[in-house]
Coordinates of C-alpha atoms in Angstrom, one line a residue:
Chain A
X1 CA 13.3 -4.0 -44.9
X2 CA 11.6 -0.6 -45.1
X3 CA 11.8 1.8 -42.8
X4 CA 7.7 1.5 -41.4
X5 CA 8.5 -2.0 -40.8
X6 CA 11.6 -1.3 -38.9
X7 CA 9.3 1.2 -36.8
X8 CA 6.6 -1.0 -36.3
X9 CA 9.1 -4.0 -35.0
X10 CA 10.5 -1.6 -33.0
X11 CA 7.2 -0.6 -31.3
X12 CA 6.1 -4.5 -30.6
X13 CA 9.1 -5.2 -29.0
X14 CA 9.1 -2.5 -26.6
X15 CA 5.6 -2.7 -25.8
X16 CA 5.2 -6.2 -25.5
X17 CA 8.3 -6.8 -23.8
X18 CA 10.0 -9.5 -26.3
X19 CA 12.6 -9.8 -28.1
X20 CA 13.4 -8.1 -31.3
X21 CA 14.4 -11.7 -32.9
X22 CA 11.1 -12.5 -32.2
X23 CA 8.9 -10.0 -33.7
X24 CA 9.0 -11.3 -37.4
X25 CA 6.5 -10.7 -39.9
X26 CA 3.7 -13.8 -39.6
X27 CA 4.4 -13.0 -35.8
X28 CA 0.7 -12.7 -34.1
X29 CA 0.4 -10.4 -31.2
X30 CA -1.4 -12.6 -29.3
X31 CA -0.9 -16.4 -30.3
X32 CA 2.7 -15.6 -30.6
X33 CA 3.9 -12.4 -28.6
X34 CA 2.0 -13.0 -25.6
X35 CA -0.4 -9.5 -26.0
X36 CA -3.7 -9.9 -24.9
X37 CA -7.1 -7.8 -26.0
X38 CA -5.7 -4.4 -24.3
X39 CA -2.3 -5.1 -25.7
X40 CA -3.4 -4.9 -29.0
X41 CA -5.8 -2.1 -28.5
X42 CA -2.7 0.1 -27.1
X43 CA -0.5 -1.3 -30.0
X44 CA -2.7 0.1 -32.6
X45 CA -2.6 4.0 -30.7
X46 CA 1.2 3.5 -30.5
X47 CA 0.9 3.0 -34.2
X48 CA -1.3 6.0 -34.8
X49 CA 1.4 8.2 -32.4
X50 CA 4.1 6.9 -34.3
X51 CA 3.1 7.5 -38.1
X52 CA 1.0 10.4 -37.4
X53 CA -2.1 8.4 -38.8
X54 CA -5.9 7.5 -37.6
X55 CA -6.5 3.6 -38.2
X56 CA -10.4 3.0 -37.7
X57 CA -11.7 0.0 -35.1
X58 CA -12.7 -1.9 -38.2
X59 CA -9.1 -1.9 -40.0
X60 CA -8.0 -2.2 -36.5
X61 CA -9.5 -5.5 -36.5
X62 CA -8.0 -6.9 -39.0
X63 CA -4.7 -5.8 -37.7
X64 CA -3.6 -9.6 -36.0
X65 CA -0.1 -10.1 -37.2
X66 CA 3.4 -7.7 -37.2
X67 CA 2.9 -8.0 -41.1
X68 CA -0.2 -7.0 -41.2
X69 CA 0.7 -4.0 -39.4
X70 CA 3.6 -3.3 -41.6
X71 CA 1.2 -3.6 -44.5
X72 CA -1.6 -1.4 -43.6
X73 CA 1.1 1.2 -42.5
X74 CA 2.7 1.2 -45.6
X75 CA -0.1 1.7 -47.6
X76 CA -1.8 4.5 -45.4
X77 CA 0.7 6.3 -43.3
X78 CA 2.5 9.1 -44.8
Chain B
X1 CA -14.8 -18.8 15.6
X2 CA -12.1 -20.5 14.1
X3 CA -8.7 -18.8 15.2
X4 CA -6.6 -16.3 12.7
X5 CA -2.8 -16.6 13.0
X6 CA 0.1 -14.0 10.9
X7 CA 2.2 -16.2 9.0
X8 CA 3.6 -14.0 6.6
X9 CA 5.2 -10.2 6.8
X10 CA 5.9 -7.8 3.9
X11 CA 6.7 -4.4 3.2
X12 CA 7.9 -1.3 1.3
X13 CA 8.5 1.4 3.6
X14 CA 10.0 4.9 3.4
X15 CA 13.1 3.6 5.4
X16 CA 13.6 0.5 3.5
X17 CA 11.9 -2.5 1.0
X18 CA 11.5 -5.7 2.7
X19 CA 10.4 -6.0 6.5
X20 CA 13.7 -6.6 8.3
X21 CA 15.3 -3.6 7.4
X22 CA 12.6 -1.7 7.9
X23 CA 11.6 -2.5 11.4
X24 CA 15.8 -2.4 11.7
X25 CA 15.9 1.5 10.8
X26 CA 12.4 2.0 12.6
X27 CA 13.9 0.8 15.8
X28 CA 17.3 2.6 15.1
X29 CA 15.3 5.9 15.1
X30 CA 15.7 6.9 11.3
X31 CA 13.5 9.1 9.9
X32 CA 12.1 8.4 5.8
X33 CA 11.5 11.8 5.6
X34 CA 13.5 14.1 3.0
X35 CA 12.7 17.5 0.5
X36 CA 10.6 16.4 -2.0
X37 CA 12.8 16.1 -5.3
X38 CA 10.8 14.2 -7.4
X39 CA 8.5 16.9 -8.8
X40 CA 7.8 20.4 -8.3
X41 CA 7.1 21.4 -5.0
X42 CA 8.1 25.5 -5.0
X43 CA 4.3 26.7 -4.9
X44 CA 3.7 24.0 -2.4
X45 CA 3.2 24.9 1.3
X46 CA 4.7 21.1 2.1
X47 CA 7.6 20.0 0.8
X48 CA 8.7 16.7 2.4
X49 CA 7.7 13.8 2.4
X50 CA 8.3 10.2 3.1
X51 CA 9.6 8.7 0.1
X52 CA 10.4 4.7 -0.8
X53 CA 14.0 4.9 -1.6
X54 CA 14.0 4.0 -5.2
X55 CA 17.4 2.3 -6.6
X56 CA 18.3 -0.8 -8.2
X57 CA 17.8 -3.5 -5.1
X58 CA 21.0 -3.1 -3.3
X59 CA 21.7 -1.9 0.4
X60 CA 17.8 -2.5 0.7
X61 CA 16.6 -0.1 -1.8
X62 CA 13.2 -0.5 -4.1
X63 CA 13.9 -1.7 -7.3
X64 CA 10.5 -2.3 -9.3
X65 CA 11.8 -4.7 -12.0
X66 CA 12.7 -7.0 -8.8
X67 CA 8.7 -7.4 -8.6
X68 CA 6.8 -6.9 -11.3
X69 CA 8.1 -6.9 -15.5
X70 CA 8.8 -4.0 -16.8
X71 CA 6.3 -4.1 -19.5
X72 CA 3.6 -4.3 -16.7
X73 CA 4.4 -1.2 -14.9
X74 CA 4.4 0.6 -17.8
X75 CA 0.5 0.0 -17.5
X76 CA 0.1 0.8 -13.7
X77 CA 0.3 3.5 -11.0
X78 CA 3.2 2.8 -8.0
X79 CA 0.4 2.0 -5.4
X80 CA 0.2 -1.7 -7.7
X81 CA 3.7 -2.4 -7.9
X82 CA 4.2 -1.3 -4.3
X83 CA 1.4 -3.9 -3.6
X84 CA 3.2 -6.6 -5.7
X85 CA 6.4 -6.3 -3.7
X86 CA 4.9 -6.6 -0.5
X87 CA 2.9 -9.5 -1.2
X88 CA 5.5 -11.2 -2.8
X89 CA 8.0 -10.8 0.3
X90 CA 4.7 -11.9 2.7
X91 CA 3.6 -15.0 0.3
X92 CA 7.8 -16.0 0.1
X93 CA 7.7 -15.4 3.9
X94 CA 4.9 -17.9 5.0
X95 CA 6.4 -20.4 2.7
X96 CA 2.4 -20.8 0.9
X97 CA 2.6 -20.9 -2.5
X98 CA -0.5 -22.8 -3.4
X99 CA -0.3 -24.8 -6.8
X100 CA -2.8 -27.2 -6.3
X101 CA -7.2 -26.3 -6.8
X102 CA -7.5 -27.4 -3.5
X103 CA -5.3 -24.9 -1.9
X104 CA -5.3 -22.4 -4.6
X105 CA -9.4 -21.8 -3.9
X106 CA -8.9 -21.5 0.2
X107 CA -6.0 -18.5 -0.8
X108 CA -8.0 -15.1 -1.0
X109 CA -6.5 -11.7 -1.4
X110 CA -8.2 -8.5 0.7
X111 CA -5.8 -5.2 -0.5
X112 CA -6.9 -2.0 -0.2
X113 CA -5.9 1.9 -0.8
X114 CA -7.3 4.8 0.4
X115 CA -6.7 6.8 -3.5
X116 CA -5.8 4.6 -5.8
X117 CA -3.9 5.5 -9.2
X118 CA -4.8 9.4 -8.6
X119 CA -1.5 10.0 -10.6
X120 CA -2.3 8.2 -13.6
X121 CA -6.1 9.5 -13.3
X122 CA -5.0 12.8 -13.1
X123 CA -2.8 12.6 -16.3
X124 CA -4.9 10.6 -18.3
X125 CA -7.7 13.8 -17.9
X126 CA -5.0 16.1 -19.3
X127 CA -4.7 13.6 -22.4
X128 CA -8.2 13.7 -22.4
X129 CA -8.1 17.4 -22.3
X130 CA -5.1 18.0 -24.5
X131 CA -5.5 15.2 -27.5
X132 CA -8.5 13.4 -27.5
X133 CA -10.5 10.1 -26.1
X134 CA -9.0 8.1 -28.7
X135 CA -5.7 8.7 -27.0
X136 CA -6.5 7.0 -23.7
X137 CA -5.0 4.0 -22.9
X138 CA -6.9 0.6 -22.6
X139 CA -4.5 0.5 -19.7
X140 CA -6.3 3.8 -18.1
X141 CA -8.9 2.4 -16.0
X142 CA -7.3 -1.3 -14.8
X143 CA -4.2 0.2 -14.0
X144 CA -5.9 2.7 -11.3
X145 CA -8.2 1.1 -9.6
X146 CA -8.2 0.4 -6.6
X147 CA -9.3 -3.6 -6.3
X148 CA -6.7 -4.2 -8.8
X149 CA -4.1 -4.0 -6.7
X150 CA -5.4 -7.7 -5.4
X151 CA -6.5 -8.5 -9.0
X152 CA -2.5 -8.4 -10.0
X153 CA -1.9 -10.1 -6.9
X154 CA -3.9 -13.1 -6.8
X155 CA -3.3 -13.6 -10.8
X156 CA 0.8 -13.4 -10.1
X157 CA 0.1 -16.3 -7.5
X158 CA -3.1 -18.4 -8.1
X159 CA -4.9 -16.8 -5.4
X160 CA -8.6 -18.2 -6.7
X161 CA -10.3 -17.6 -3.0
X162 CA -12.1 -14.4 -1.5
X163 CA -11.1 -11.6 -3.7
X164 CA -11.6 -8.3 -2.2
X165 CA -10.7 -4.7 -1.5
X166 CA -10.8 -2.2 0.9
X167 CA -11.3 2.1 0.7
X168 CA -11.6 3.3 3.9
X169 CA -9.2 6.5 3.7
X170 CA -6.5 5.8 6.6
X171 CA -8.0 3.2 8.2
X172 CA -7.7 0.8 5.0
X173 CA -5.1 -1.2 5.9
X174 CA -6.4 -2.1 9.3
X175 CA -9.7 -2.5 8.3
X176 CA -8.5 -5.2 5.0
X177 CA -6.4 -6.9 7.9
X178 CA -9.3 -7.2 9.6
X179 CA -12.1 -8.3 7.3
X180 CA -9.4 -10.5 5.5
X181 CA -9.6 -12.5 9.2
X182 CA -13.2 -12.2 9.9
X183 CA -13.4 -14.2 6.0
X184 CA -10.8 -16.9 8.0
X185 CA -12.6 -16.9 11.2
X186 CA -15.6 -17.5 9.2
X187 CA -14.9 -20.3 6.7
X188 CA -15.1 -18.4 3.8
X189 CA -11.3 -19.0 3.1
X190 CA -8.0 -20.5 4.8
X191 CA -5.4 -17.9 3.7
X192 CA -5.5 -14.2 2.9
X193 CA -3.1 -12.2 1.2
X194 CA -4.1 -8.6 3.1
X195 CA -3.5 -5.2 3.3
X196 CA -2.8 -1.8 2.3
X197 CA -0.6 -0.1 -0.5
X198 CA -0.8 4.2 -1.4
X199 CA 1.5 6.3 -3.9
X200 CA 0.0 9.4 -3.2
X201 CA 3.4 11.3 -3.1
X202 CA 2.8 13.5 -6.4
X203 CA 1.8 17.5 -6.5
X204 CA -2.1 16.8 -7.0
X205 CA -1.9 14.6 -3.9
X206 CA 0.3 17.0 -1.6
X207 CA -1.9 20.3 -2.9
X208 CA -5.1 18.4 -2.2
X209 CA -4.2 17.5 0.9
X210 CA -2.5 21.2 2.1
X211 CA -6.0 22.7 1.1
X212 CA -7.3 20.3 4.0
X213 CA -4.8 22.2 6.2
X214 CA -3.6 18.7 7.2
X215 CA 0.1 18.7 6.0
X216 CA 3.0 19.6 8.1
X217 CA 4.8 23.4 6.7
X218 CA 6.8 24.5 9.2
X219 CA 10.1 22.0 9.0
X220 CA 10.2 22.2 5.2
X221 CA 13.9 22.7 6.0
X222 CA 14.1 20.1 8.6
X223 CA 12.3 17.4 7.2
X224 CA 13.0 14.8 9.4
X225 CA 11.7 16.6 12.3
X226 CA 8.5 17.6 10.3
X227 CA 6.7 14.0 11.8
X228 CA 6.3 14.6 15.4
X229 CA 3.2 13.3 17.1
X230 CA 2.2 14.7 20.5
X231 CA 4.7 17.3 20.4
X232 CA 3.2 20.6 20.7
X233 CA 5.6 21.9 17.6
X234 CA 3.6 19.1 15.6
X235 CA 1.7 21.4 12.3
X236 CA 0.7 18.3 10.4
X237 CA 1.0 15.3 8.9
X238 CA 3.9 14.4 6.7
X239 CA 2.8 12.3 3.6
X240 CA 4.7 8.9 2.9
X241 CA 4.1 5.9 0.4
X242 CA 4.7 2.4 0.4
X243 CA 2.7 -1.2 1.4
X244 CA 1.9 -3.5 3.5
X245 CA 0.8 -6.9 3.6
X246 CA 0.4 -9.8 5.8
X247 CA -0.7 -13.6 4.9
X248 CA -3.3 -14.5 7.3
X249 CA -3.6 -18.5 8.3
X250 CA -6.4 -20.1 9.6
X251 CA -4.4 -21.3 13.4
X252 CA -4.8 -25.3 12.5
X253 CA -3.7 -25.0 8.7
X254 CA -0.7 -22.9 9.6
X255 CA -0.2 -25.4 12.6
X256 CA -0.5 -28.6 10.1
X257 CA 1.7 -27.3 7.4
X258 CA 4.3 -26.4 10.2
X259 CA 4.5 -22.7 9.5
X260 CA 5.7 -20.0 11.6
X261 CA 3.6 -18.4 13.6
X262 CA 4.4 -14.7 14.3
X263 CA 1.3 -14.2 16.3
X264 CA -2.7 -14.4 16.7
X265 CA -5.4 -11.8 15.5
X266 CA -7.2 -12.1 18.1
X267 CA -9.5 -8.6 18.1
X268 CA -10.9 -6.3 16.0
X269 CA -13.0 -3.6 16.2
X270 CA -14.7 -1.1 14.0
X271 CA -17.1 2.1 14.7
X272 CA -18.2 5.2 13.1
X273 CA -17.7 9.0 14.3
X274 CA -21.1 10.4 12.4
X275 CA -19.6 13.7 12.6
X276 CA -17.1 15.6 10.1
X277 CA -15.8 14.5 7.0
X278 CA -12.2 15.2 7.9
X279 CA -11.8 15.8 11.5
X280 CA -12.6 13.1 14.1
X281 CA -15.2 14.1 16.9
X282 CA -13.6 16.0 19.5
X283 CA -14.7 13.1 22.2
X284 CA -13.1 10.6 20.7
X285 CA -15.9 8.6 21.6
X286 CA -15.3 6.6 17.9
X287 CA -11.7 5.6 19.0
X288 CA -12.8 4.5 22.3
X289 CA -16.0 2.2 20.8
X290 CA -13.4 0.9 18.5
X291 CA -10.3 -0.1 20.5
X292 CA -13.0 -1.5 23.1
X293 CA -15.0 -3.7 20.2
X294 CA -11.5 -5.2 19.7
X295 CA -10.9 -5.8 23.2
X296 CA -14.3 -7.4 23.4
X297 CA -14.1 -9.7 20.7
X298 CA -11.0 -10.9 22.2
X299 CA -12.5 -11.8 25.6
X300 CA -10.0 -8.8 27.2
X301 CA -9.8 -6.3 29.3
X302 CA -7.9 -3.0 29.2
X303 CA -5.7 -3.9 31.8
X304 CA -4.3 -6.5 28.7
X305 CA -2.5 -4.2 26.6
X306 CA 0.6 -3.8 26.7
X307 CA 1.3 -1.8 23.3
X308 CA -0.6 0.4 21.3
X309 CA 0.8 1.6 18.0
X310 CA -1.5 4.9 17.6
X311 CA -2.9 6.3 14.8
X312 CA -1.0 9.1 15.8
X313 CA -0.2 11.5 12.9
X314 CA 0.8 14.7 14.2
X315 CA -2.1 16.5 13.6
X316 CA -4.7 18.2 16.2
X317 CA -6.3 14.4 16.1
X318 CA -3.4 13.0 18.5
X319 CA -4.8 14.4 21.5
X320 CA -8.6 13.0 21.1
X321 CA -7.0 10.2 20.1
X322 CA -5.2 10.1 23.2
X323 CA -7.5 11.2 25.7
X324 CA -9.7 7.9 24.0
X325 CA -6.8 5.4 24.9
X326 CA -6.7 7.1 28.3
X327 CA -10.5 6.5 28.8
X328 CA -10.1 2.7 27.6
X329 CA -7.4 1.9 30.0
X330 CA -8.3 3.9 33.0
X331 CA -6.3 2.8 35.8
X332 CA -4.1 0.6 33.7
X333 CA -2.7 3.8 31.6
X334 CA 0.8 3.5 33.1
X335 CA 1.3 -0.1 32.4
X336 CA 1.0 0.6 29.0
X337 CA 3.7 1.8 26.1
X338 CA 2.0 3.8 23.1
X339 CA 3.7 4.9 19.9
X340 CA 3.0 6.6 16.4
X341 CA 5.9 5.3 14.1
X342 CA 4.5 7.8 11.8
X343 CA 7.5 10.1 13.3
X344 CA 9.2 7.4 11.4
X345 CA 7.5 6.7 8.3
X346 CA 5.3 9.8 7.6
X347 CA 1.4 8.4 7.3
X348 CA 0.9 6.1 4.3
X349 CA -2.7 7.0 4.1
X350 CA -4.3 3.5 3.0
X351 CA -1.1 1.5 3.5
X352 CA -0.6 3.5 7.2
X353 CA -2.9 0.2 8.9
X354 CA -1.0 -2.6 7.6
X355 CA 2.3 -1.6 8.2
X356 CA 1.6 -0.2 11.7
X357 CA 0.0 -3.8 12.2
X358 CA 3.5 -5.4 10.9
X359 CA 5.0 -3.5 13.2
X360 CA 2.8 -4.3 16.2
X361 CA 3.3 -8.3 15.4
X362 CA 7.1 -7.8 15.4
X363 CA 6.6 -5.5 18.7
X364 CA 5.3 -8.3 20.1
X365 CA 7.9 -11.1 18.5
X366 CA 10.8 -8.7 19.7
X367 CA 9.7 -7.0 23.1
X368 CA 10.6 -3.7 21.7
X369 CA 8.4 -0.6 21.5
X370 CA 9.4 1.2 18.7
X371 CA 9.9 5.1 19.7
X372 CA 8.2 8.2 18.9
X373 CA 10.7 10.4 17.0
X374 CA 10.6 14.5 17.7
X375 CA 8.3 13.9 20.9
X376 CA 10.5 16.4 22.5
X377 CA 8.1 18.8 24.1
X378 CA 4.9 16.9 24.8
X379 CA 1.7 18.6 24.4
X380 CA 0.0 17.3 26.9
X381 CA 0.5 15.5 30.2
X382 CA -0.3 11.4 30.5
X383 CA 0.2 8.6 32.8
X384 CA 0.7 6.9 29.2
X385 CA 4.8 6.1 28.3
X386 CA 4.7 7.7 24.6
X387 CA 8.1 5.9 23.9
X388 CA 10.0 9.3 23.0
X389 CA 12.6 9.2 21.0
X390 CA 14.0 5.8 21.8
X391 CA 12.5 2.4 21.3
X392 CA 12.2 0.5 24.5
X393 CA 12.3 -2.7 24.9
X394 CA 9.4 -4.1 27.4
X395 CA 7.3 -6.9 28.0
X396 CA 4.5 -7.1 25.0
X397 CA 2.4 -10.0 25.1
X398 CA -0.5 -7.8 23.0
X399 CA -0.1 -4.7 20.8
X400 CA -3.4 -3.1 19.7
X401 CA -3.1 -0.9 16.5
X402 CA -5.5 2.2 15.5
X403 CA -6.7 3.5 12.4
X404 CA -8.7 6.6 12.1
X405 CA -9.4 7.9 8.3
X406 CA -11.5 11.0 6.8
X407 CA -15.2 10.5 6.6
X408 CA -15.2 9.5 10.3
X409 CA -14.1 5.3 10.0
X410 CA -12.2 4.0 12.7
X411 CA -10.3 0.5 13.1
X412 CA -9.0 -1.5 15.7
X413 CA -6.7 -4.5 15.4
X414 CA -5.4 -6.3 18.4
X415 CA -2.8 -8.8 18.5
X416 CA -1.4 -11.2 20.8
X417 CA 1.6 -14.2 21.3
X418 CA -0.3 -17.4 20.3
X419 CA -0.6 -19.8 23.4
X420 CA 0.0 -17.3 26.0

C-alpha cells in the first residue's frame, strides 16, 4: 500500500469516526462509512491540508469512494 | 388552558453534571467558582469563573463522550454538547422516549442560548483571516448556531413536534421554559424538551463582557467569594457555563402514562424595560410587570409566594431588582425566602433561567431554600429573608424565578406543588 493511501485511510477513519478495518478501497463515504454531504465536503479540505494540494468542486465530485481518493491523490499531490 | 406539569430535570452545572449532585453541592454551600486555567487570562481584568468540571464521568464530573460521539463534537461549540447532556439526563428522567409517529409528533424541543458558538465563530474569522474561505469548515455555521442546539436534540431522540429556540440574553432559559408551556397549554404539542445551554467561558467572551463593566475584579484571588449578590462588596458578575433542561408534560398525559410529577407551571410572565441596552431601568418597574403577569396568569396573589429564586447576579441590578419584589409583595415581604444561587454557580447567561427554574422545582419538592453564598454585609436593609449563607429549609408550596437579560427582556416563571 503506498504511503498517500495510508494517509488518506488514516484521515477517513478519524474523521468519520470508524474503524480502520473498515475504510478499504471500494469503501463509499456515504453508502458505506456513514458521512453525509458536510462530511464529505470537510474530507476533501482535510485532504487538501494533508497533501498540501487544491482539489477543484468538480474533481471533488467525483471523489465518492476511499479509492478514489487514493487515486486522484496519487496522481496530483506532490 | 390545558395544565403544564415538570416531568423531567437535567443539568450540567459548574458544581456538578447531572441534577442530584448539583442541587446536593448547591445546598451544601459550594461554590463552582475557580482561576480561570483554561486559557489566557493575564491581560484580563476577571479571572474566575464558573467552570463545568470536565473529567472522564466519575465522582460526578462532565465527560462529553458520555453524551454525544466524539466525531460529533469535533463539529460543535460546548454550548451543543452541554445541551445534549442535559436533555438526555431530563428525557431519561421523565421516562418519555417516544418511538412511535404518534408520540414522536406531540414531542417538541424549545432550547435556547443567549451567544451561541461565539468560540467557534470567533476562530473560524481568524481562519478566514489567516488561510482563506476555502478553509472553512462545512461544519462552521451548523455547529454555532443557536437553534441547533434543539436541532441535535430532537434528531438524537425523534423529537418531530414544535421545534424552536430562544435568544433572549439572560432571560433565555426562563423565557424557552415558558413559551415551551404556553405551546403545551395551547395544543400545539404534549411534550417539550426546554431550556437553556451557554459556553461563553473563553477570552473573547470574558473581554467582551469586562468592557460592559459587568464582571466581578476584585476577588480574582478569592474566587469563590467573587459571586456575592446583595452584599455591598459585590463588583460584578462572575461568568459560569453549563445547561439546563426540563421536559414539560401536558398534566393529563403525564397523569395517564403514570409519570412523576415534580410540579405545575402554573405562571408566567414577560415584559419589556424600553430603556437601556445593558442596564435595567432604575424603577424596576419591568421586574415588577413581569413577576405580577406571572402571578396573574396563575390566578395568585403576592401573599402566595413563598420562594423567589432572583435574578440576582451581583451587579448594581440586585437592588432594583429587589426593591421590585419588595413592591410585588408589599405587606407579605417577610413571609417570603429569596435567593440568587448565582453565589453558587456564577450566572450562565442563557442557560442562568433554566437551571434557576430546576432549582425552584426541587425548592419546592425538598422544602429547602437554597442560600445565598458571600451575603455577608448586606447592602441594603429588607423585610425580605435573602437566605445568607445557609440554605433553609421552609415551607414552599410556590417558587417564582426571575430572569432579567441585556436589551431590557425580563421573565417570570412561577411554579407550584400540583394539587395543592
Amino acid at each position: 500500500m503506498s504511503d498517500i493511501a495510508e494517509r488518506v485511510k488514516k484521515i477517513v477513519a478519524e474523521h468519520l469516526g470508524v474503524e480502520p478495518e473498515k475504510v478499504t478501497e471500494n469503501a463509499s463515504f456515504i453508502d458505506d462509512l456513514g458521512a453525509d454531504s458536510l462530511d464529505t465536503v470537510e474530507l476533501v479540505m482535510a485532504f487538501e491540508e494533508e497533501f498540501s494540494t487544491e482539489i477543484p468542486d468538480d474533481a471533488a465530485e467525483t471523489i465518492l469512494t476511499v479509492g478514489d481518493a487514493i487515486k486522484f491523490l496519487e496522481k496530483n499531490a506532490g | 388552558m390545558r395544565r403544564v406539569v415538570v416531568t423531567g430535570l437535567g443539568m450540567v452545572t459548574p458544581l456538578a453534571c447531572g441534577v442530584e449532585p448539583s442541587w446536593r453541592r448547591l445546598l451544601a454551600g459550594q461554590s463552582g467558582a475557580s482561576l480561570v486555567d483554561r486559557f489566557d487570562v493575564s491581560d484580563l481584568p476577571c479571572k474566575i469563573a464558573c467552570m463545568i468540571p470536565r473529567g472522564d464521568g466519575t465522582a460526578d464530573s462532565f465527560n462529553p463522550d458520555d453524551w454525544m460521539e466524539p466525531k460529533e463534537q469535533r463539529k460543535v461549540d460546548d454550548f451543543i454538547i452541554f445541551a445534549m447532556a442535559a436533555a438526555q439526563q431530563a428525557l431519561d428522567d421523565a421516562g418519555w422516549h417516544p418511538t412511535s409517529y404518534e408520540d414522536q409528533t406531540v414531542s417538541g424541543v424549545l432550547i435556547g442560548s443567549g451567544i451561541g458558538g461565539i468560540e467557534g465563530i470567533a476562530e473560524s474569522a481568524h481562519i478566514l483571516r489567516e488561510r482563506g474561505p476555502r478553509r472553512i469548515s462545512p461544519f462552521f455555521i451548523p455547529g454555532r448556531l443557536i437553534n441547533l442546539a434543539g436541532g441535535y436534540v430532537s434528531i438524537a431522540h425523534g423529537l418531530k413536534g414544535p421545534n424552536h429556540a430562544v435568544v433572549t440574553a439572560c432571560s433565555t432559559g426562563a423565557h424557552a421554559i415558558g413559551d415551551a408551556g404556553r405551546l403545551i397549554a395551547l395544543g400545539d404539542a404534549d411534550v417539550m424538551v426546554a431550556g437553556g445551554t451557554e459556553s461563553t467561558v473563553n477570552r473573547l467572551s470574558l473581554a467582551g463582557f469586562a468592557a460592559c463593566k459587568a464582571l466581578c475584579t476584585s476577588f480574582n484571588d478569592a474566587p469563590e467569594r467573587g459571586s456575592r449578590p446583595y452584599d455591598r462588596d459585590r463588583d460584578g458578575f462572575v461568568m459560569g457555563e453549563g445547561a439546563g433542561i426540563v421536559v414539560l408534560e401536558e398534566y393529563e398525559h403525564a397523569k395517564a402514562r403514570g409519570a412523576k410529577i415534580y410540579a405545575e407551571l402554573i405562571g408566567y410572565g414577560l415584559s419589556g424595560d424600553a430603556f437601556h441596552i445593558t442596564a435595567p431601568s432604575p424603577d424596576g418597574d419591568g421586574a415588577f410587570r413581569c413577576m405580577t403577569a406571572a402571578l396573574k396568569r396563575a390566578g395568585l396573589t403576592a401573599a402566595d409566594v413563598d420562594y423567589i429564586n432572583a435574578h440576582g447576579t451581583s451587579t448594581m441590578a440586585d437592588e432594583i431588582e429587589l426593591r421590585a419584589v419588595e413592591r410585588l409583595l408589599g405587606n407579605s415581604a417577610a413571609n417570603v425566602s429569596m435567593s440568587s444561587t448565582k453565589s453558587s454557580i456564577g450566572h450562565l447567561l442563557g442557560a442562568a433561567g433554566a437551571v434557576e427554574a430546576i432549582f425552584s422545582v426541587l425548592a419546592i419538592r425538598d422544602q429547602i431554600a437554597p442560600a445565598t453564598l458571600n451575603l455577608e454585609n448586606p447592602s441594603v436593609d429588607t423585610p425580605i429573608d435573602l437566605v445568607p449563607l445557609k440554605a433553609r429549609s421552609r415551607p414552599i408550596e410556590t417558587a417564582l424565578s426571575n430572569s432579567f437579560g441585556f436589551g431590557g427582556t425580563n421573565a417570570s416563571l412561577l411554579f407550584a406543588k400540583v394539587d395543592r
